[in-house]
PDB file of C-alpha atoms in Angstrom:
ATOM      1  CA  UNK U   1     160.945  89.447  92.942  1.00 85.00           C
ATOM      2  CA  UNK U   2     159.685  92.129  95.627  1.00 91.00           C
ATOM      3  CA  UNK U   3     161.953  94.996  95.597  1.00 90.00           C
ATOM      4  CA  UNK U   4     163.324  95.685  99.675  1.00 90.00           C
ATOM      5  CA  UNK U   5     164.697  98.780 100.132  1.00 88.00           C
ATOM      6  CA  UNK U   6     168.160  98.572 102.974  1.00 91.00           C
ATOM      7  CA  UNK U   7     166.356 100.776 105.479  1.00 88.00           C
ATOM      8  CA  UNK U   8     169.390 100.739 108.104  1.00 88.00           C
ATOM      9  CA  UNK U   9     171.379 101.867 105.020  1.00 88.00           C
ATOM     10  CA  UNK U  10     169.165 104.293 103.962  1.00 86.00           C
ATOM     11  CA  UNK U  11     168.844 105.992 107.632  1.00 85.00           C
ATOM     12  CA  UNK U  12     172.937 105.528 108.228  1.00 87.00           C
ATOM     13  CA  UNK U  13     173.370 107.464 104.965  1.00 86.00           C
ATOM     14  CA  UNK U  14     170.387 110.272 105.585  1.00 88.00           C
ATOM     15  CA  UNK U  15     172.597 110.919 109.086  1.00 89.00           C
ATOM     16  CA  UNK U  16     176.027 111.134 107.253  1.00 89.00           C
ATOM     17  CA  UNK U  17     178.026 114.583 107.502  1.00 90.00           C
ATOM     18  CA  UNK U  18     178.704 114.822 104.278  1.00 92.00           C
ATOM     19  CA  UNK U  19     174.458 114.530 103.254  1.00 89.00           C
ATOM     20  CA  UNK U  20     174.250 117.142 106.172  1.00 90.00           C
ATOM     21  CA  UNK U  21     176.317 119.286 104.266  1.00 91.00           C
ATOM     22  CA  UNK U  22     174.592 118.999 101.045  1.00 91.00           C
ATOM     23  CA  UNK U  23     171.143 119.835 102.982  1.00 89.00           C
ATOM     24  CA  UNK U  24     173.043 122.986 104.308  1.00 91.00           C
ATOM     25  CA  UNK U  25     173.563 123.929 100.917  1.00 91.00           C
ATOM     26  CA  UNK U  26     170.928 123.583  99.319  1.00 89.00           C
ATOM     27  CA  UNK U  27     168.909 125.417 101.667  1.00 88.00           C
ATOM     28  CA  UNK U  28     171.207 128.017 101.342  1.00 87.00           C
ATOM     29  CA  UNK U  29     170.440 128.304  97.714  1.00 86.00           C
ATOM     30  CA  UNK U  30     166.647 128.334  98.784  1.00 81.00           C
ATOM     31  CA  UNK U  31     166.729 131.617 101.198  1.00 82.00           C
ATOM     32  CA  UNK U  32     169.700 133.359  98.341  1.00 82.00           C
ATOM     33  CA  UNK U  33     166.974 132.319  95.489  1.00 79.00           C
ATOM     34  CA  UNK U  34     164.163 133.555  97.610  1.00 74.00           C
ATOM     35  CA  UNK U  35     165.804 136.716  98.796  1.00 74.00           C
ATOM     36  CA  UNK U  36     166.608 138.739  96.145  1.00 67.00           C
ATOM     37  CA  UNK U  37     167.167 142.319  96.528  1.00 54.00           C
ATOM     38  CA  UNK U  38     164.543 143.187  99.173  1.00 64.00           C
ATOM     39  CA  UNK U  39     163.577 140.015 101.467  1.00 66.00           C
ATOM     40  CA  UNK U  40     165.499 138.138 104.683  1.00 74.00           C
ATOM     41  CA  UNK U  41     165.518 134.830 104.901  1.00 76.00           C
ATOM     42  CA  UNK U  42     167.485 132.695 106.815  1.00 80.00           C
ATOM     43  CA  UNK U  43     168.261 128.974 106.968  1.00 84.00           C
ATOM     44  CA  UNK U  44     168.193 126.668 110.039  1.00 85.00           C
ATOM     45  CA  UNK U  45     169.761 122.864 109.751  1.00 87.00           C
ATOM     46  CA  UNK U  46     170.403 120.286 112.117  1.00 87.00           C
ATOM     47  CA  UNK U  47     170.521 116.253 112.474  1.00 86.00           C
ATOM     48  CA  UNK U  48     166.989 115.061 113.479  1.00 82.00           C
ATOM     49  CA  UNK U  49     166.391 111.625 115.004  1.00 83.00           C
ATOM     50  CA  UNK U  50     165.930 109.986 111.592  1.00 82.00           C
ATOM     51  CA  UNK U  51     167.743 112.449 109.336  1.00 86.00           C
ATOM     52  CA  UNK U  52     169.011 115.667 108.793  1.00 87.00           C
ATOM     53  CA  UNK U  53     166.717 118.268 108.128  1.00 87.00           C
ATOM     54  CA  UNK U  54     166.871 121.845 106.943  1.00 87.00           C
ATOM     55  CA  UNK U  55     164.148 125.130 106.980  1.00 83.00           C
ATOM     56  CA  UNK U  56     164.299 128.321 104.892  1.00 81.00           C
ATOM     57  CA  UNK U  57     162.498 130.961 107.318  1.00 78.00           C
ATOM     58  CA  UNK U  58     161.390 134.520 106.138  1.00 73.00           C
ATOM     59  CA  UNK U  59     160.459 137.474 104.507  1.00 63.00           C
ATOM     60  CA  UNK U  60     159.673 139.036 108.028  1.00 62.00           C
ATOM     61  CA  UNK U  61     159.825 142.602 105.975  1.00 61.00           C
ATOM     62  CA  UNK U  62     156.413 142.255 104.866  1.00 55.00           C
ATOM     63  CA  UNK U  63     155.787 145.686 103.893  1.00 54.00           C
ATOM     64  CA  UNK U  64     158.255 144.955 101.003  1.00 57.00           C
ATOM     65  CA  UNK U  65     156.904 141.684  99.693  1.00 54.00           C
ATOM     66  CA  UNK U  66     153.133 142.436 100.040  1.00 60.00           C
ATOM     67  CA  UNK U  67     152.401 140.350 103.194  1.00 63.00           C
ATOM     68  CA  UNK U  68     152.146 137.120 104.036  1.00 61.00           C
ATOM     69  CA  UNK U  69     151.266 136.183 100.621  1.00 66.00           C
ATOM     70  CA  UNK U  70     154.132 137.988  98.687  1.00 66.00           C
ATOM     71  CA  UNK U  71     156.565 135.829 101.608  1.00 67.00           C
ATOM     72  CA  UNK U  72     155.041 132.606 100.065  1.00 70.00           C
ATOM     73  CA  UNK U  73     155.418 133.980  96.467  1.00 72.00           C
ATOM     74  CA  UNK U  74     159.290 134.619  97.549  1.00 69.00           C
ATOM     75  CA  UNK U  75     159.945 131.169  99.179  1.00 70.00           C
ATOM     76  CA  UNK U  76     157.858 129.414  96.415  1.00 72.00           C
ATOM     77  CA  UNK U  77     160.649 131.252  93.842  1.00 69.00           C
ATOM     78  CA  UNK U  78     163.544 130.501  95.892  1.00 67.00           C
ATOM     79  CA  UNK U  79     162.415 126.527  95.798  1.00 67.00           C
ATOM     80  CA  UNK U  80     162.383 126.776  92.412  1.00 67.00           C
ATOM     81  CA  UNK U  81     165.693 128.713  91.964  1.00 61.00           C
ATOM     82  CA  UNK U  82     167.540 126.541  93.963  1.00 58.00           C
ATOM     83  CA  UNK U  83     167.910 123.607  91.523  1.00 54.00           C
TER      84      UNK U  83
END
């Protein structure tokens, strides 16, 4: 038996308010993980054609968090925060 995933299912769900919602908040968690004391991120979501989709943008105060590196360092924690 060949496993066939319900791919008008699967795309009616991944465009459902209530998944947009979750994907809201979860990116939240991402730029409040990320943040901490010193850095500003923000968070961007919208429905796409397919899905909804999310993006944690920041640490534009670079002189706090060491550059573009310490930005990725920040974001990189805030994924990992945001469980």
């Amino acid at each position: 038996m060949k496993f066939r995933p319900n791919k008008n299912g699967i795309n009616s769900l991944m465009k459902n308010p209530e998944v947009g919602r979750e994907v809201e908040r979860i990116a939240g968690r991402i730029a409040a993980s990320a943040a901490g004391a010193e850095g500003d991120f923000r968070t961007d979501s919208a429905p796409g054609p397919m899905r909804w989709r999310a993006a944690v943008m920041g640490n534009y105060n670079f002189s706090k968090s060491g550059g573009h590196s310490g930005a990725r360092r920040d974001l990189l924690r805030g994924m990992d925060g945001a469980k």
